[in-house]
CSV table of C-alpha atoms and ligand atoms in Angstrom, one decimal:
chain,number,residue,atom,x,y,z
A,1,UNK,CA,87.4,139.7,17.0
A,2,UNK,CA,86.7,138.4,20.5
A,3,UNK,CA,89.4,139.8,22.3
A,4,UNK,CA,91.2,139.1,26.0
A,5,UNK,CA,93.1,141.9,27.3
A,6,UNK,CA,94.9,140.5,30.2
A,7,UNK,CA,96.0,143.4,32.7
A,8,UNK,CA,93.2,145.9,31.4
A,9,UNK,CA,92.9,147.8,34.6
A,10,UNK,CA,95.9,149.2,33.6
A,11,UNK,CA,97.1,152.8,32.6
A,12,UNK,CA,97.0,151.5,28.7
A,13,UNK,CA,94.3,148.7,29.3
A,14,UNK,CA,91.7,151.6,30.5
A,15,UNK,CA,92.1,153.5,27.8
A,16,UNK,CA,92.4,150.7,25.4
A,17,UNK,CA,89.3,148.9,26.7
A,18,UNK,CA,86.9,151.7,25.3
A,19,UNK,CA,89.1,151.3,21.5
A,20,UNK,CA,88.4,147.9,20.8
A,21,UNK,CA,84.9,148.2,22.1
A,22,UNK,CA,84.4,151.5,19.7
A,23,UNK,CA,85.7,149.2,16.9
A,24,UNK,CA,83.7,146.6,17.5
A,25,UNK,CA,85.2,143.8,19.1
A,26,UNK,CA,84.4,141.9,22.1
A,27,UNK,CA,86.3,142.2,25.0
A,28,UNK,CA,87.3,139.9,27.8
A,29,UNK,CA,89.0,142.1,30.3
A,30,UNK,CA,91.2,140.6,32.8
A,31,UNK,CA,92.2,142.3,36.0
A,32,UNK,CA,93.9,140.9,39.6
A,33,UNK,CA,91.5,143.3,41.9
A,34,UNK,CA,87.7,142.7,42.0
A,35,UNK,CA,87.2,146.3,42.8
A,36,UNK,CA,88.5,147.5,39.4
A,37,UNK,CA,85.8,144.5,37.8
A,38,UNK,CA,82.6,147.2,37.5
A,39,UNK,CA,84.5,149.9,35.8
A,40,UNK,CA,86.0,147.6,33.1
A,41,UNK,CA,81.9,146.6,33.0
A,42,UNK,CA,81.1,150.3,32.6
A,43,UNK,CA,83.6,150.3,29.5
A,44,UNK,CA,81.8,147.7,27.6
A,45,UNK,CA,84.2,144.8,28.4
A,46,UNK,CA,83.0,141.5,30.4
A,47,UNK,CA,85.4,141.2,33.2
A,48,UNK,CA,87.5,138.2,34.5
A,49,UNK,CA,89.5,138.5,37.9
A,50,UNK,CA,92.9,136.4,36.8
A,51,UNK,CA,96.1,136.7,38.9
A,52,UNK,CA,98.9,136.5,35.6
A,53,UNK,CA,101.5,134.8,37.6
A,54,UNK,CA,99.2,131.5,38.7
A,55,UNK,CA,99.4,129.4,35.4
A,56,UNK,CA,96.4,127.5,35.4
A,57,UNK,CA,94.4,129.9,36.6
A,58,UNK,CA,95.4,132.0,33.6
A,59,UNK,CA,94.9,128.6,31.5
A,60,UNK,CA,91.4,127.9,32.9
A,61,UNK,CA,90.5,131.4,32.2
A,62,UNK,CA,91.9,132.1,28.8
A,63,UNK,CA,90.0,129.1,27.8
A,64,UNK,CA,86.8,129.9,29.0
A,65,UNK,CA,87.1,133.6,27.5
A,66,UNK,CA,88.2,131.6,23.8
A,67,UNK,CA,89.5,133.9,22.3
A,68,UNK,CA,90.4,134.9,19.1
A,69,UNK,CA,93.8,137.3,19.8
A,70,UNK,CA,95.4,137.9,23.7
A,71,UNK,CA,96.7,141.1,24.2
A,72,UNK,CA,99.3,140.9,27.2
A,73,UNK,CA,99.6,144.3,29.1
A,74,UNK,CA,100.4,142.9,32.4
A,75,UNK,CA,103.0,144.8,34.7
A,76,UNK,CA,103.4,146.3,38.3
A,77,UNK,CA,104.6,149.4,38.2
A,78,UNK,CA,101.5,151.2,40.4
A,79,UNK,CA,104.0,151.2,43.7
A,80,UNK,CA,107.6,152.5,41.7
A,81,UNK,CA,109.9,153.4,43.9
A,82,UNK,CA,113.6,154.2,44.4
A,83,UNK,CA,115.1,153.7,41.2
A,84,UNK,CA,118.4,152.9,43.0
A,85,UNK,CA,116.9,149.1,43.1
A,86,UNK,CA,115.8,149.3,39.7
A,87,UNK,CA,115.4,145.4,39.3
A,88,UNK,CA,114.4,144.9,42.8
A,89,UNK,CA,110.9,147.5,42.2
A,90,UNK,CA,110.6,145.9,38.5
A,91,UNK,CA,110.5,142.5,40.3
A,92,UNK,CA,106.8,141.5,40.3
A,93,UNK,CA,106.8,142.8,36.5
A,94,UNK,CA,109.9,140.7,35.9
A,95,UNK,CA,107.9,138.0,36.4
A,96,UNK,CA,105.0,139.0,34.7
A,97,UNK,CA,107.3,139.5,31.8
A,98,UNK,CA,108.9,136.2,31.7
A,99,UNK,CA,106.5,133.3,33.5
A,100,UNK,CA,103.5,135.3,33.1
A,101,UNK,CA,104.4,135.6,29.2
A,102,UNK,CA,104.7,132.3,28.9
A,103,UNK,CA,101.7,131.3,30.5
A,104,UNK,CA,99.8,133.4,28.6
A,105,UNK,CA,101.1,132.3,25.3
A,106,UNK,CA,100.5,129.0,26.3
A,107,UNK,CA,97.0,129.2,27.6
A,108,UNK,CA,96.5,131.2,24.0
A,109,UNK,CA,97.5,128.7,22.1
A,110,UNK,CA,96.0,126.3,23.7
A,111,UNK,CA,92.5,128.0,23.5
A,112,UNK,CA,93.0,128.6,19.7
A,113,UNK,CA,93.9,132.1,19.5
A,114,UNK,CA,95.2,132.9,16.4
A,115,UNK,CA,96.9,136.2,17.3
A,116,UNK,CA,99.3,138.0,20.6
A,117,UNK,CA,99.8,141.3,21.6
A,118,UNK,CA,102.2,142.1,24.0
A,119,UNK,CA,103.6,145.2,25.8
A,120,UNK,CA,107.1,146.0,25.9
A,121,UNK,CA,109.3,149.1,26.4
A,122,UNK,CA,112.1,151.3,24.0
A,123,UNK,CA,114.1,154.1,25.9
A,124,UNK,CA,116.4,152.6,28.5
A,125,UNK,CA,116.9,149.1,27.1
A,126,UNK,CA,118.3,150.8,23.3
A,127,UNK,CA,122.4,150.5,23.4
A,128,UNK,CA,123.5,153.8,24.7
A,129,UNK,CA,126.2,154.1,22.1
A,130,UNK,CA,126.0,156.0,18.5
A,131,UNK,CA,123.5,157.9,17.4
A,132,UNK,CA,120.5,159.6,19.4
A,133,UNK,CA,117.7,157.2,17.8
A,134,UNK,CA,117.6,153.8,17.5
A,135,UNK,CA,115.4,151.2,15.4
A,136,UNK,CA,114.2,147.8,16.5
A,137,UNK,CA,117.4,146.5,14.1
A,138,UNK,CA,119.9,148.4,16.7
A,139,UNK,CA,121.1,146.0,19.2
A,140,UNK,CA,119.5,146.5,23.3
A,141,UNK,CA,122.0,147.4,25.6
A,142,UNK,CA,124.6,144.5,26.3
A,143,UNK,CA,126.2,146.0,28.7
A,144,UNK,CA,123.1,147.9,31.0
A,145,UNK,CA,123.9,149.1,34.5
A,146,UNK,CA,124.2,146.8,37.2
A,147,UNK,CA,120.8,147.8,38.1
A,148,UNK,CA,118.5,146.8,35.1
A,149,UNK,CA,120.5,143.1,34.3
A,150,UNK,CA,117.5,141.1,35.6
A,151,UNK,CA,114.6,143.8,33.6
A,152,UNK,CA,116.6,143.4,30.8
A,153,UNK,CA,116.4,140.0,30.5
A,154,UNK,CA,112.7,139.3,31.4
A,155,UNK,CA,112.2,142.2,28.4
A,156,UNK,CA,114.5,139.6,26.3
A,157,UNK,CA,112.8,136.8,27.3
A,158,UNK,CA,109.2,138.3,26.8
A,159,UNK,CA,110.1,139.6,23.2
A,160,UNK,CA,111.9,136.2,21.6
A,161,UNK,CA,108.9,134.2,23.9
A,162,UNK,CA,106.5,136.2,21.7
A,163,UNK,CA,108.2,135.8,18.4
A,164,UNK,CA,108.7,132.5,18.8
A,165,UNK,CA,105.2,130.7,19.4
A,166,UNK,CA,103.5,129.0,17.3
A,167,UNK,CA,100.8,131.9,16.4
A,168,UNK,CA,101.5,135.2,15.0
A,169,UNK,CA,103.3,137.1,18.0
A,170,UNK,CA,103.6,140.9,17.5
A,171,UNK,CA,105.3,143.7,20.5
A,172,UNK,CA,105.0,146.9,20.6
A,173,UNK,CA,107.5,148.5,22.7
A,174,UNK,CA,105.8,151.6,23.9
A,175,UNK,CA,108.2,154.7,24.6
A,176,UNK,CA,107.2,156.1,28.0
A,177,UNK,CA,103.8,156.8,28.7
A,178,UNK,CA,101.9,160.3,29.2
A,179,UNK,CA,98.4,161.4,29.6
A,180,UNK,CA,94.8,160.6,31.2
A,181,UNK,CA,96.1,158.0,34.2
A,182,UNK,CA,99.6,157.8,33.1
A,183,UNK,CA,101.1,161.2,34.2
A,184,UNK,CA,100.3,161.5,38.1
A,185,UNK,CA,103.5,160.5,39.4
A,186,UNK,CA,105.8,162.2,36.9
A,187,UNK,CA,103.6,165.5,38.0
A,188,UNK,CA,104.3,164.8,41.5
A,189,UNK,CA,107.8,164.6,41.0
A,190,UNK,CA,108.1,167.7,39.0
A,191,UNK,CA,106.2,169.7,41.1
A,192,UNK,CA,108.2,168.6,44.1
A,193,UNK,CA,111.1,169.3,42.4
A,194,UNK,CA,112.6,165.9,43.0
A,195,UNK,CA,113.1,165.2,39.2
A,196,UNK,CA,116.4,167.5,38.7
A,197,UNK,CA,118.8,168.3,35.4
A,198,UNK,CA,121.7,166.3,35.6
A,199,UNK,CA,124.7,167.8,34.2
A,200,UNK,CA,124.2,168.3,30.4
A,201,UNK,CA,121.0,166.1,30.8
A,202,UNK,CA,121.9,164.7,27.1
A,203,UNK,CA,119.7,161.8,27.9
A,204,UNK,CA,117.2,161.3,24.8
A,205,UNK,CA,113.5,160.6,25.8
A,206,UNK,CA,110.9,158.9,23.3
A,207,UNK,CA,107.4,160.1,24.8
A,208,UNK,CA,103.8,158.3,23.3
A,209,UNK,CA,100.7,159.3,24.6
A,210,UNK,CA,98.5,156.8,26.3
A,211,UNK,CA,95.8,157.0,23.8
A,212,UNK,CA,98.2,156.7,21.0
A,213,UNK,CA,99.7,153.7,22.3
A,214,UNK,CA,96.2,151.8,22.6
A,215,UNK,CA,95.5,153.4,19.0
A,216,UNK,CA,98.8,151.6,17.8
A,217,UNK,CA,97.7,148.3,20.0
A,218,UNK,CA,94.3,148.2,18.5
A,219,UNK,CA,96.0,148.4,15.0
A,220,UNK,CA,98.6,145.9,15.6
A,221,UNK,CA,96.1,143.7,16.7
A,222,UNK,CA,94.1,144.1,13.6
A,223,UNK,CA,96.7,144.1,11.1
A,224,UNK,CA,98.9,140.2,10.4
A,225,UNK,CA,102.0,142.2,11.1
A,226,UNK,CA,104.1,140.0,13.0
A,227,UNK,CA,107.7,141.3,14.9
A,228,UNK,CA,109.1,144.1,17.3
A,229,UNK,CA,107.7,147.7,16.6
A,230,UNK,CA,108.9,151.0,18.5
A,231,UNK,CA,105.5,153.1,19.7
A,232,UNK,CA,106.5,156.4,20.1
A,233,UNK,CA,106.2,160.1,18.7
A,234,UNK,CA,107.8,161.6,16.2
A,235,UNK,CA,110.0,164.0,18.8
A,236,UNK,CA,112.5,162.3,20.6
A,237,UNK,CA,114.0,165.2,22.7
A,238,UNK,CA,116.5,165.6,25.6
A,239,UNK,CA,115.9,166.1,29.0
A,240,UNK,CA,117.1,169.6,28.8
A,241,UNK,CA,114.4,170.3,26.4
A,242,UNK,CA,111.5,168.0,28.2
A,243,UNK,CA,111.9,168.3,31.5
A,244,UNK,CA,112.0,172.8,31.8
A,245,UNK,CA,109.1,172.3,29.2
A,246,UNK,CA,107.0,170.2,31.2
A,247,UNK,CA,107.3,171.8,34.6
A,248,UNK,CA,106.0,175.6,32.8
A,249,UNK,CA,102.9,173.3,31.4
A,250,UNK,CA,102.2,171.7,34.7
A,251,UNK,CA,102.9,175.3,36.7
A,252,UNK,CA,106.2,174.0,38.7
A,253,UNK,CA,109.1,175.8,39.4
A,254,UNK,CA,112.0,175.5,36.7
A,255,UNK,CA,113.8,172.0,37.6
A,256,UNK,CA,117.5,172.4,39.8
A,257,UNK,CA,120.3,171.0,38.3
A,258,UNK,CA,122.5,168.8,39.6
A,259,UNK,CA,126.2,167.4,38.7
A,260,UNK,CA,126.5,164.2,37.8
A,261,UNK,CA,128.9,163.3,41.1
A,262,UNK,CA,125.3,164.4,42.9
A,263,UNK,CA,123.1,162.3,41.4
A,264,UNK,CA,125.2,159.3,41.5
A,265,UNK,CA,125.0,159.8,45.1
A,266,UNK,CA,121.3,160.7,45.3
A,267,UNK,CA,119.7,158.2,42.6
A,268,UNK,CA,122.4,156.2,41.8
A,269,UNK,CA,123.6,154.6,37.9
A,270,UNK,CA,120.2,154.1,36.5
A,271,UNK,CA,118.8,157.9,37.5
A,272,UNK,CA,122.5,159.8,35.9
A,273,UNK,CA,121.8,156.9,32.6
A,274,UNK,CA,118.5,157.9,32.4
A,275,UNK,CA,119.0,161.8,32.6
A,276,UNK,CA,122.7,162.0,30.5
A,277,UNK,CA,122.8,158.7,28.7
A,278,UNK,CA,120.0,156.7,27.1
A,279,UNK,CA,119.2,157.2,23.4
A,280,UNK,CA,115.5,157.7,21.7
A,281,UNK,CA,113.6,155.2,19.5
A,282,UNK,CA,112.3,155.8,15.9
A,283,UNK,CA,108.7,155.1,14.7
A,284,UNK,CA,109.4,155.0,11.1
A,285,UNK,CA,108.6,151.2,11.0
A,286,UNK,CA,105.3,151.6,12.9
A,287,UNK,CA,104.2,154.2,10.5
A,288,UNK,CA,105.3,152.1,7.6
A,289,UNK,CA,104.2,149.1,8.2
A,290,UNK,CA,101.5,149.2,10.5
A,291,UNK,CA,100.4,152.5,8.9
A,292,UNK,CA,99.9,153.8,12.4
A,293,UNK,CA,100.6,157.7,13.4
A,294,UNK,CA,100.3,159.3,16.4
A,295,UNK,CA,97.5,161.9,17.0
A,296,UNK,CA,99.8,163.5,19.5
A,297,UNK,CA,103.1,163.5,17.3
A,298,UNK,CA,105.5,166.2,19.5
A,299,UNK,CA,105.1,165.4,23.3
A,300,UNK,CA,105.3,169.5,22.9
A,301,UNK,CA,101.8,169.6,21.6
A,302,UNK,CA,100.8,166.5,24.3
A,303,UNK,CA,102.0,167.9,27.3
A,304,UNK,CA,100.1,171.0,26.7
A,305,UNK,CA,96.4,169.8,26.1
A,306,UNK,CA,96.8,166.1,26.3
A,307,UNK,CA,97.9,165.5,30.1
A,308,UNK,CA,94.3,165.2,31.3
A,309,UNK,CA,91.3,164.4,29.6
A,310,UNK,CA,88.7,167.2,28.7
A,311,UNK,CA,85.7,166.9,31.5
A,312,UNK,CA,89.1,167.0,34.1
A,313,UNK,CA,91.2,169.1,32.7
A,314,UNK,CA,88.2,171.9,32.5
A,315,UNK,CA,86.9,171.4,36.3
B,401,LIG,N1,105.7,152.4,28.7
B,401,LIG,C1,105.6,153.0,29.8
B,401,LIG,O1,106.0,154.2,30.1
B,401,LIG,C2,104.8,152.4,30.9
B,401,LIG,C3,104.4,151.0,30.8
B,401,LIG,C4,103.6,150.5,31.9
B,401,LIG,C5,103.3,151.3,33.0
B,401,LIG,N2,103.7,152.6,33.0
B,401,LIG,C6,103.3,153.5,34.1
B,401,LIG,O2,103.4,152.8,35.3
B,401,LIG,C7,102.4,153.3,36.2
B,401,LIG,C8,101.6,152.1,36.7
B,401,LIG,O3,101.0,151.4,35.6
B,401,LIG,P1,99.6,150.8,35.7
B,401,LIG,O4,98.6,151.9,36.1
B,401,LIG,O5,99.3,150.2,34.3
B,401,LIG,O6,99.6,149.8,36.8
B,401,LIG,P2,100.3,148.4,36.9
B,401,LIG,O7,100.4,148.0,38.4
B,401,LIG,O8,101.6,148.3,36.2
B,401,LIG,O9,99.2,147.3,36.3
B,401,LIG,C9,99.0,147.1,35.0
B,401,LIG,C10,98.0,145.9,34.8
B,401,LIG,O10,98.7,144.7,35.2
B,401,LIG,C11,97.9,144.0,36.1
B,401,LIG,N3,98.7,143.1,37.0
B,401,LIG,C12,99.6,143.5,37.9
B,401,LIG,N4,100.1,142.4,38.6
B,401,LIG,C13,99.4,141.4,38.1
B,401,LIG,C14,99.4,140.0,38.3
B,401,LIG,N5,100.1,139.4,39.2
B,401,LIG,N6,98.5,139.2,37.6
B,401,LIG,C15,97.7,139.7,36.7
B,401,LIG,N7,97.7,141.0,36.4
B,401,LIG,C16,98.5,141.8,37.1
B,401,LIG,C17,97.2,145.1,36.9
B,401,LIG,O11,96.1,144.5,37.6
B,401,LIG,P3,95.0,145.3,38.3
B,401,LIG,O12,93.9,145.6,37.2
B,401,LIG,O13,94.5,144.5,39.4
B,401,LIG,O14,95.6,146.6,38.8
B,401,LIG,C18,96.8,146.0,35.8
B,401,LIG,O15,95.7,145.6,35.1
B,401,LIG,C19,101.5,154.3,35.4
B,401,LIG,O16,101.9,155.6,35.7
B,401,LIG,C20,101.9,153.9,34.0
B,401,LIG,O17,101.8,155.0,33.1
B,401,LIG,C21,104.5,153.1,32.0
């Protein structure tokens, strides 16, 4: 398939890039920054400089690049900040998620392509009510803090955009990312000990590793499967069990804990959801009907040789 990966300068598009090329597709790679535009070269894609939120640049581009399927795995998250202004540092992505989406479907279709990609994310959006795991038939959150109203919406609006267009739309909501390029800033915090246990830090985490994810994109993209599907190990866990875990594997101190009270203070609704509150996701339907499993299935197994590649990890 010819194939246009808008946003592959990425966490997930660099490590997706080299995938599709392995299975033999061609790849238009788009990126905003013409310094990134040798590197997607050097992984066998032919690189287009498109900024996402300008809608006929993205039309004139996705129509010279005619492809066949677009896979949309734009966001910007690079800069993340204080998570006190959730929708404030989700902004830009916001947008990307809503009028990016839908100039991207549009230019698609417009260019012929038969199939769409898109990214989209399971963890904090699931209703944090009932049991620990939830499917893509469990409701998202209706009532998420006051925080996440506006990246709630745009993930609502990118998901029924997608199922809705006139070609076959499929999203993957990835669990949060680990590994090569996706880890730095969770290291950071860890090692600083700035990511702390918060009271009984009952807050279920679904992990995926970055190289599992662009497994599951390049499958989805292959398959006729059209939908929501969760992307995401087989270990959802709680941040007790995580967090101590992944500071021994990256040689930090134990994490401090915190009450609740604290953290309210210090990182506000959205850090004491995210530690005590949020629920995992399940990946039975990937596994069914996509037929897709993850090579790293425990985060437990990932955090320990997966966090870097090889060549780095060694030196
Ligand atoms: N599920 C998850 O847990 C999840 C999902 C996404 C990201 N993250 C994390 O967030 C961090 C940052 O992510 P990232 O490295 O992928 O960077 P990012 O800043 O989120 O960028 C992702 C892609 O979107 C592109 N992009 C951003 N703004 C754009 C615009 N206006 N128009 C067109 N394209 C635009 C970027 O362009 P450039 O090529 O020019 O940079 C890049 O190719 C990483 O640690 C990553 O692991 C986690």
């Amino acid at each position: 398939m010819r194939v246009f990966v808008a946003g592959a300068g990425g966490a997930i598009g660099q490590r997706l890039v080299p995938q599709l090329v392995e299975r033999g597709h061609e790849v238009v790679a788009s990126t905003r920054s013409r310094e990134k535009v040798d590197g997607l070269r050097a992984l066998g894609a032919e690189p287009v400089v498109m900024d996402g939120l300008n809608a006929l640049e993205v039309g004139e581009v996705v129509a010279r690049a005619e492809p066949d399927a677009v896979v949309h795995q734009m966001t910007a998250l690079a800069k993340m900040g204080n998570l006190r202004r959730f929708d404030k540092e989700f902004a830009v992505t916001n947008e990307l998620r809503t009028k990016g989406t839908d100039s991207l479907l549009a230019a698609a279709e417009a260019a012929g392509a038969r199939r769409f990609v898109a990214q989209s994310y399971t963890g904090w959006p699931n209703i944090r009510e009932g049991g620990r795991v939830k499917t893509e038939n469990d409701p998202l959150d209706p009532h998420p803090t006051a925080q996440q109203l506006e990246s709630l919406a745009a993930i609502r609006h990118l998901e029924r955009a997608v199922l809705d267009a006139p070609l076959e739309g499929i999203v993957l909501r990835y669990g949060s990312f680990y590994g090569p390029g996706a880890s730095d800033p969770l290291v950071e915090l860890v090692r600083g000990r700035k990511l702390p246990l918060v009271g009984s830090a009952g807050g279920i985490w679904s992990w995926i590793h970055i190289d599992d994810a662009a497994a599951a994109t390049v499958t989805a993209l292959e398959s006729h499967a059209t939908g929501i599907y969760n992307i995401v190990d087989d270990d959802p866990a709680p941040v007790s069990e995580w967090l101590p875990y992944f500071a021994d594997v990256v040689g930090a101190k134990p994490p401090r804990h915190v009450p609740v009270w604290l953290a309210r203070v210090v990182a506000g609704e959205v850090g004491v959801s995210a530690m005590t509150r949020i629920r995992g996701s399940s990946n039975a339907k990937a596994k069914r009907e996509l037929g897709w499993q993850p090579r790293w299935a425990s985060w437990r197994d990932g955090f320990q040789h997966g966090l870097a590649d090889e060549e780095r990890a060694a030196a």
